[in-house]
Amino acid sequence: MTLSPAVAVIGAGPGGIAMGVQLAAAGYDFTIFERSAGFGGTWRNNTYPGAACDVPSHFYSFSFALNPYWSKTFAGQPEIMAYLEGVAGDHGLGRHLRSDTAVVALDWDGDEHRWTVTTAAGEQSRFDVVVSAVGMLDVPNIPDIPGAEQFTGRLFHSARWDHSRSLAGERVGAIGTGASAIQYIPAIAPETEHLTVFQRTPTWVAPRIEERFTAEQHDAFARDPELALHLRQKAFEDYELANFDADSPLTEHLTKTSQKHLMAGIPDPELRAKLTPDYPVGCKRPLSSMTWFPTLMRTNVTVETSPIVEFTTGGVRTADGAEHLLDTVIYGTGFKAADYLAGLDVCGAGGRRLRDDWSDGAEAYLGTVVPGYPNFFTLYGPNTNGVTSMIYILEAQAEFVRRTLDEMVEQDAAAVEIRRDVHDAYNTEIQDALVGTVWQANCNNYFRHVSGKIVTQFPYSGKVFAERLARAESSDFVWTSRAGAGGRR
């Protein structure tokens, strides 16, 4: 008798939703484990003022669930959150969800060909297949600054925003000037008594071209989905034009565009010098804003480039000896993006551990499967970032996982894993293709592991990624029959 595998999905963000929709449509038995209260992932966790997507809304949505009612080009967090919850509800994923349940360990049983899933509460359950959909933006990066425990003010990370008290009239320190910071700093600056922006490295910021959709446009998108699809396709094609070489004409053009935006937005030459990077656009995550530079020009905002050396009881001290008195300090310092699955202890075949296998930097075949870890899939895994809408990537991966499960059922296979030689050849190709790209230019970024290897970025286009997943062949994998005989097909 052919058995259908039971599947555990870890994470209920966009990846978990994409995977759940595929599994539900195919009739698989599955459970979605989520450490927070419900669906949404990073869009549930990041509730800071001004939180919004930097991918056009019509493209940052599932192809099977177009939304004709996006309010503007780049939707905000509440709108995206509502959309994701709506998609999950429309596809009946709520009945499969175990919320407020953090998974801490995964253990493969090579005799039974099953995974044991262990939660933070110590509960254990068994599944044939595990899909990690925790992504890479799940563990906040908290810098190790001496004296933090003695600071008497309020201290929190932007991904864990403290809404218990207003920032009105406070002296606020914002550490970091990355993707989150350029959204929440303009949002909070007007209400603070004074805001000090602690910048380690300047970041290129391009103009943000945005429009609000009218009620008439909403009605037109609802009546004729092709109109919304046109916007989606245009955004897709724009991303497909990307060239990631550090010296490419496109990189040069984007850098000059950002330089002009900086020149126009910051007339003060001293401040402009502080805000001018010495690397090309793309070396760090590309940013866009029309409010960032006007905010930094406010009389109650100061950009501080002297490094923070310690916390004091009343604020922070910088390397120039100055003490900055603060009521609240916000870490806008991003996530441990290069430390994939750092919060999970994954034990694979023969007792091998993923954290050991990835000690020099995570890698997977097409960011999705890893040798030595049968029946284990990673969505938004190593080297899947940076080239297109992540929703597009997640859809391609979820479809690939479902096709693989379908083949397991068809062949009555107990286990499947990527061949080591296929995996290694692919990752050698990826690392070779990353040489000379903007991500290896003159800057520090979250794309690199401490070993120096770029572990987050894909060096080709989104379409290439999806096509390669679609072309993955059965012969690239090792299949184990339920009778226990292993073999390649």
XYZ file of C-alpha atoms in Angstrom:
489
model
C 0.000 0.000 0.000
C 1.320 3.432 -0.925
C 1.415 5.774 2.075
C 1.121 9.543 1.982
C 3.822 11.274 4.055
C 2.901 13.346 7.086
C 4.576 16.753 6.893
C 5.714 19.226 9.546
C 6.104 22.837 8.403
C 8.132 25.039 10.739
C 6.992 28.658 10.522
C 3.728 30.329 9.512
C 5.097 33.295 7.588
C 4.853 33.693 3.803
C 6.897 30.507 3.276
C 4.744 28.435 5.610
C 1.617 29.772 3.959
C 2.929 29.000 0.445
C 3.825 25.476 1.564
C 0.525 24.990 3.364
C -1.470 25.990 0.289
C 0.435 23.434 -1.816
C 0.009 20.665 0.757
C -3.674 21.385 1.306
C -4.388 21.379 -2.429
C -2.656 18.009 -2.790
C -4.460 16.501 0.196
C -1.421 15.864 2.406
C -1.581 15.502 6.186
C 0.432 18.388 7.615
C 0.947 20.551 10.681
C 2.305 24.109 10.687
C 4.263 24.925 13.842
C 4.516 28.618 14.701
C 6.202 30.123 17.763
C 4.038 33.257 17.716
C 0.282 33.689 17.922
C -0.610 33.173 14.263
C 0.204 33.603 10.607
C 2.404 36.381 9.243
C 6.012 35.603 10.169
C 8.230 38.660 9.915
C 5.142 40.786 9.222
C 3.659 39.742 12.568
C 6.911 40.348 14.437
C 7.940 43.672 12.886
C 5.348 46.181 14.051
C 7.626 49.198 14.291
C 6.260 52.576 13.099
C 6.566 52.968 9.352
C 7.116 49.259 8.638
C 6.487 48.578 4.952
C 7.614 46.379 2.096
C 10.319 47.488 -0.324
C 8.961 45.289 -3.136
C 5.911 46.568 -5.086
C 2.742 45.257 -3.443
C 1.320 43.588 -6.552
C 4.519 41.561 -6.846
C 4.860 40.942 -3.104
C 1.802 38.724 -3.196
C 1.019 35.178 -4.237
C 0.262 34.535 -7.890
C -2.743 32.440 -6.840
C -4.094 35.156 -4.511
C -3.879 38.512 -6.240
C -5.089 41.455 -4.184
C -6.803 44.205 -6.211
C -7.075 46.462 -3.164
C -3.493 47.317 -2.245
C -3.548 50.906 -0.995
C -0.240 51.958 -2.545
C 2.843 50.792 -4.438
C 4.656 49.678 -1.286
C 2.174 48.390 1.273
C 2.624 48.850 5.004
C 2.889 46.153 7.668
C -0.770 46.111 8.799
C -1.978 45.724 5.213
C 0.496 42.938 4.405
C -0.340 41.188 7.663
C -4.063 41.288 6.868
C -3.363 39.969 3.367
C -1.320 37.005 4.642
C -3.909 36.119 7.260
C -6.583 36.334 4.584
C -4.733 33.948 2.253
C -4.219 31.471 5.095
C -7.904 31.706 6.000
C -9.122 31.348 2.431
C -7.158 28.101 2.079
C -8.217 26.631 5.415
C -4.735 26.616 6.912
C -5.954 27.546 10.388
C -6.977 23.979 11.134
C -3.392 22.860 10.502
C -1.756 25.540 12.682
C -0.158 24.969 16.080
C 0.485 28.505 17.231
C 2.555 29.582 20.248
C 4.622 26.450 19.679
C 8.338 26.941 19.128
C 10.215 24.044 17.543
C 13.735 23.693 18.959
C 15.020 20.365 17.617
C 14.642 17.980 14.682
C 16.051 14.431 14.832
C 16.146 11.995 11.922
C 15.559 8.287 12.589
C 17.298 6.412 9.759
C 15.636 3.108 10.656
C 12.101 4.440 10.727
C 12.736 7.107 8.069
C 11.000 9.716 10.192
C 11.740 12.989 11.914
C 11.097 13.667 15.591
C 10.005 17.261 16.128
C 10.670 18.631 19.614
C 9.097 21.834 20.897
C 10.349 24.260 23.536
C 7.798 22.749 25.913
C 9.418 19.323 25.466
C 6.600 17.856 23.408
C 7.625 15.432 20.682
C 5.827 14.299 17.548
C 6.843 12.269 14.520
C 6.651 13.224 10.854
C 7.868 11.708 7.602
C 8.911 15.057 6.141
C 9.969 18.406 7.608
C 9.879 21.737 5.747
C 11.677 24.642 7.405
C 9.942 27.910 6.580
C 11.606 30.042 9.262
C 13.574 31.984 6.657
C 16.624 34.050 7.550
C 15.139 37.166 9.156
C 13.960 35.530 12.364
C 16.770 36.026 14.940
C 17.437 39.686 15.859
C 21.074 40.749 15.840
C 21.850 42.399 19.183
C 25.315 43.984 19.255
C 27.453 43.149 22.275
C 27.936 46.613 23.748
C 29.433 46.658 27.258
C 27.287 47.989 30.088
C 23.857 47.367 28.583
C 22.660 45.855 31.856
C 23.307 49.098 33.759
C 21.354 51.348 31.394
C 18.318 52.628 33.320
C 16.317 53.615 30.249
C 14.319 51.531 27.807
C 16.140 49.222 25.391
C 14.631 47.095 22.612
C 15.199 45.782 19.077
C 13.118 47.156 16.216
C 11.700 43.659 15.552
C 10.445 43.551 19.152
C 9.051 47.069 19.299
C 7.882 48.255 22.714
C 4.443 49.783 22.202
C 3.781 50.138 25.933
C 4.924 53.738 25.998
C 5.091 56.586 23.501
C 8.391 58.095 22.424
C 6.864 61.577 22.607
C 9.166 64.028 24.348
C 11.908 61.453 24.859
C 15.594 61.530 24.048
C 15.973 58.548 21.725
C 19.042 56.781 20.379
C 18.658 54.717 17.210
C 21.539 52.324 16.567
C 21.874 51.378 12.903
C 20.805 52.814 9.562
C 19.601 49.767 7.638
C 16.297 48.759 6.052
C 14.200 48.971 9.213
C 15.848 52.145 10.499
C 15.131 54.196 7.386
C 11.464 53.401 7.925
C 11.013 53.875 11.665
C 13.392 56.825 12.150
C 11.341 59.183 9.899
C 8.179 57.899 11.595
C 9.316 58.629 15.164
C 11.546 61.683 14.710
C 8.783 64.334 14.809
C 7.542 63.237 18.240
C 10.902 62.888 20.005
C 12.548 65.660 21.970
C 15.792 64.645 20.308
C 16.817 61.692 18.180
C 20.438 60.603 17.838
C 21.111 58.303 14.896
C 24.218 56.208 15.539
C 25.638 55.272 12.144
C 28.404 52.738 11.720
C 28.526 52.698 7.920
C 26.632 55.008 5.531
C 24.122 53.406 3.192
C 23.039 54.363 -0.318
C 19.407 55.455 -0.428
C 17.578 55.835 -3.733
C 14.404 57.863 -4.331
C 11.231 55.886 -3.657
C 8.729 56.220 -6.477
C 5.319 55.476 -5.038
C 1.671 56.101 -5.850
C -1.557 55.577 -3.976
C -4.144 53.516 -5.810
C -7.542 55.148 -6.146
C -10.940 53.596 -5.540
C -11.445 53.619 -9.307
C -8.232 51.636 -9.781
C -9.302 49.156 -7.112
C -12.598 48.607 -8.921
C -10.772 48.189 -12.227
C -8.279 45.664 -10.744
C -11.173 43.697 -9.241
C -13.165 43.658 -12.499
C -10.188 42.896 -14.711
C -7.347 41.008 -12.954
C -5.247 41.433 -16.089
C -4.711 45.077 -15.116
C -3.194 44.061 -11.781
C -1.239 41.311 -13.480
C 0.265 43.931 -15.763
C 1.666 45.788 -12.737
C 2.947 42.528 -11.317
C 4.602 41.557 -14.591
C 6.212 44.982 -14.946
C 7.756 44.672 -11.481
C 8.948 41.148 -12.296
C 10.587 42.320 -15.514
C 12.295 45.215 -13.741
C 13.902 42.793 -11.290
C 14.945 40.514 -14.124
C 17.091 43.330 -15.531
C 19.354 43.245 -12.488
C 23.090 42.833 -13.017
C 25.036 42.206 -9.832
C 28.562 42.769 -11.158
C 30.308 45.476 -9.152
C 31.434 47.273 -12.314
C 28.329 46.775 -14.457
C 26.672 49.760 -16.200
C 23.529 49.138 -14.134
C 25.454 49.243 -10.860
C 27.131 52.468 -11.985
C 23.783 53.986 -12.985
C 22.106 53.075 -9.682
C 25.042 54.448 -7.714
C 24.901 57.754 -9.596
C 21.134 57.936 -9.046
C 21.615 57.519 -5.312
C 24.422 60.104 -5.325
C 22.079 62.634 -6.946
C 19.377 61.829 -4.389
C 21.867 62.425 -1.590
C 23.104 65.690 -3.102
C 19.564 66.979 -3.504
C 18.432 65.888 -0.062
C 21.406 66.960 2.068
C 22.682 70.501 1.305
C 24.942 70.510 4.387
C 28.379 69.348 3.087
C 29.534 68.066 6.489
C 26.462 65.884 6.972
C 26.561 64.805 3.324
C 30.126 63.586 3.793
C 29.013 61.465 6.750
C 26.262 59.925 4.636
C 28.356 59.142 1.533
C 29.327 55.458 1.156
C 32.619 54.355 -0.423
C 31.156 51.274 -2.118
C 28.733 50.698 -5.019
C 24.972 50.395 -4.661
C 24.007 46.823 -3.840
C 26.970 45.982 -1.612
C 24.556 46.470 1.252
C 20.821 45.911 0.932
C 19.453 48.529 -1.499
C 17.249 51.100 0.239
C 14.797 53.706 -1.009
C 13.045 56.559 0.754
C 11.733 60.060 0.204
C 11.654 60.859 3.949
C 15.096 59.695 5.115
C 17.164 62.720 4.151
C 14.567 65.324 5.242
C 14.450 63.568 8.604
C 18.219 63.734 9.047
C 18.036 67.469 8.312
C 15.621 68.105 11.206
C 16.893 70.337 14.030
C 16.061 67.666 16.631
C 18.004 64.909 14.809
C 21.762 64.306 15.019
C 23.802 61.793 13.027
C 26.605 60.426 15.204
C 29.419 58.516 13.501
C 31.760 58.074 16.461
C 31.376 54.399 17.477
C 29.507 53.479 20.652
C 31.966 51.968 23.146
C 29.679 51.377 26.142
C 26.367 51.974 27.804
C 26.232 54.215 30.845
C 23.427 54.368 33.385
C 21.958 57.329 31.519
C 22.784 56.617 27.902
C 25.768 55.627 25.756
C 29.357 56.767 25.467
C 31.056 57.071 22.091
C 34.715 56.663 21.187
C 35.261 60.431 21.195
C 34.482 60.428 24.935
C 31.059 62.056 24.673
C 28.160 60.707 26.726
C 24.780 60.826 25.004
C 21.948 60.972 27.563
C 18.996 58.893 26.378
C 15.617 57.738 27.622
C 15.195 54.982 25.027
C 17.659 53.105 22.828
C 16.463 51.171 19.778
C 18.561 48.496 18.111
C 17.982 48.829 14.372
C 20.727 46.299 13.819
C 18.998 43.734 11.659
C 19.086 39.978 11.954
C 21.554 37.128 12.067
C 20.693 36.412 8.460
C 23.868 34.462 7.656
C 23.324 32.024 10.556
C 20.631 29.908 8.949
C 18.442 27.863 11.313
C 20.514 29.005 14.302
C 17.497 28.479 16.544
C 17.023 24.847 15.493
C 19.145 21.857 16.483
C 18.861 19.686 13.357
C 20.310 16.179 13.653
C 20.423 14.263 10.368
C 21.593 10.881 9.077
C 24.223 9.126 11.167
C 24.002 11.724 13.937
C 25.404 14.572 11.839
C 24.356 18.071 12.894
C 23.432 20.858 10.547
C 25.181 23.502 12.657
C 28.425 21.513 12.251
C 27.964 20.937 8.528
C 27.273 24.655 8.130
C 30.039 25.882 10.440
C 31.806 27.549 7.485
C 28.582 28.921 6.025
C 25.239 27.399 5.060
C 24.720 25.834 1.669
C 21.984 23.788 0.022
C 21.058 22.605 -3.447
C 18.963 25.410 -4.925
C 18.588 26.657 -1.371
C 16.148 23.843 -0.673
C 17.735 20.429 0.066
C 20.871 19.332 1.930
C 22.748 15.994 1.635
C 22.692 13.963 4.826
C 19.255 15.306 5.788
C 16.647 13.127 4.066
C 13.075 14.356 3.738
C 14.154 17.827 4.882
C 13.503 20.994 2.884
C 14.386 24.649 3.519
C 12.357 27.552 2.148
C 14.178 30.886 1.801
C 17.296 28.833 2.408
C 20.950 29.533 1.581
C 21.624 31.634 -1.522
C 17.997 32.356 -2.401
C 17.929 36.055 -1.520
C 18.307 39.363 -3.244
C 17.152 38.969 -6.830
C 13.362 39.271 -6.961
C 10.252 39.187 -4.784
C 10.754 36.610 -2.061
C 7.140 35.537 -2.555
C 8.084 34.468 -6.094
C 10.996 32.409 -4.754
C 8.868 30.825 -2.016
C 6.187 29.802 -4.488
C 8.781 28.095 -6.692
C 10.259 26.252 -3.722
C 6.881 25.177 -2.318
C 5.848 23.810 -5.708
C 9.148 21.903 -5.903
C 8.612 20.361 -2.458
C 5.088 19.287 -3.369
C 6.294 17.720 -6.638
C 8.952 15.806 -4.726
C 6.370 14.538 -2.245
C 4.144 13.490 -5.129
C 7.016 11.453 -6.538
C 7.679 9.890 -3.141
C 4.073 8.703 -3.096
C 4.206 7.511 -6.705
C 7.397 5.515 -6.091
C 6.381 4.429 -2.585
C 9.649 5.870 -1.295
C 10.386 6.224 2.399
C 13.106 8.830 1.980
C 14.720 11.142 -0.534
C 17.831 13.314 -0.334
C 19.979 15.255 -2.753
C 23.133 13.559 -3.987
C 26.304 14.955 -2.449
C 28.052 15.396 -5.811
C 25.104 17.307 -7.285
C 24.894 19.528 -4.222
C 28.625 20.256 -4.135
C 28.882 21.008 -7.852
C 25.969 23.423 -7.602
C 27.414 25.300 -4.636
C 30.840 25.530 -6.268
C 29.123 27.106 -9.268
C 27.250 29.583 -7.057
C 30.343 30.707 -5.171
C 32.276 31.080 -8.442
C 29.458 33.187 -9.890
C 29.494 35.453 -6.831
C 33.079 36.536 -7.496
C 33.156 40.138 -8.679
C 29.600 40.939 -7.618
C 28.560 43.998 -5.612
C 28.108 41.780 -2.555
C 31.879 41.302 -2.406
C 32.644 44.991 -2.821
C 34.058 47.300 -0.159
C 31.496 46.970 2.640
C 30.302 44.831 5.512
C 26.915 43.223 4.964
C 24.636 40.552 6.377
C 25.067 38.502 3.206
C 28.383 37.072 4.399
C 29.075 34.427 6.989
C 31.924 35.116 9.425
C 33.998 32.799 7.237
C 33.654 35.357 4.432
C 31.424 33.171 2.253
C 28.318 34.819 0.813
C 25.533 32.558 2.006
C 22.362 34.541 1.341
C 22.511 35.823 -2.243
C 21.657 34.139 -5.555
C 23.890 35.424 -8.378
C 21.362 34.998 -11.178
C 17.807 36.186 -11.809
C 14.653 34.999 -10.099
C 13.463 33.385 -13.317
C 16.680 31.348 -13.523
C 16.151 30.129 -9.959
C 12.565 29.038 -10.621
C 13.494 27.353 -13.910
C 16.336 25.405 -12.330
C 14.046 24.164 -9.574
C 11.498 23.119 -12.173
C 14.191 21.197 -14.091
C 15.552 19.303 -11.071
C 15.659 15.610 -12.051
C 14.923 12.461 -10.076
C 18.424 11.217 -10.890
C 19.839 14.124 -8.835
C 18.479 12.451 -5.707
C 18.967 9.268 -3.687
C 15.665 7.468 -3.141
C 15.052 4.892 -0.413
C 12.218 2.432 -0.846
C 9.947 1.483 2.026
C 11.480 -1.974 1.919
C 14.713 -0.298 3.038
C 16.753 -0.745 -0.149
C 18.506 2.448 -1.195
C 19.210 3.284 -4.777
C 19.540 5.937 -7.416
C 17.070 6.210 -10.203
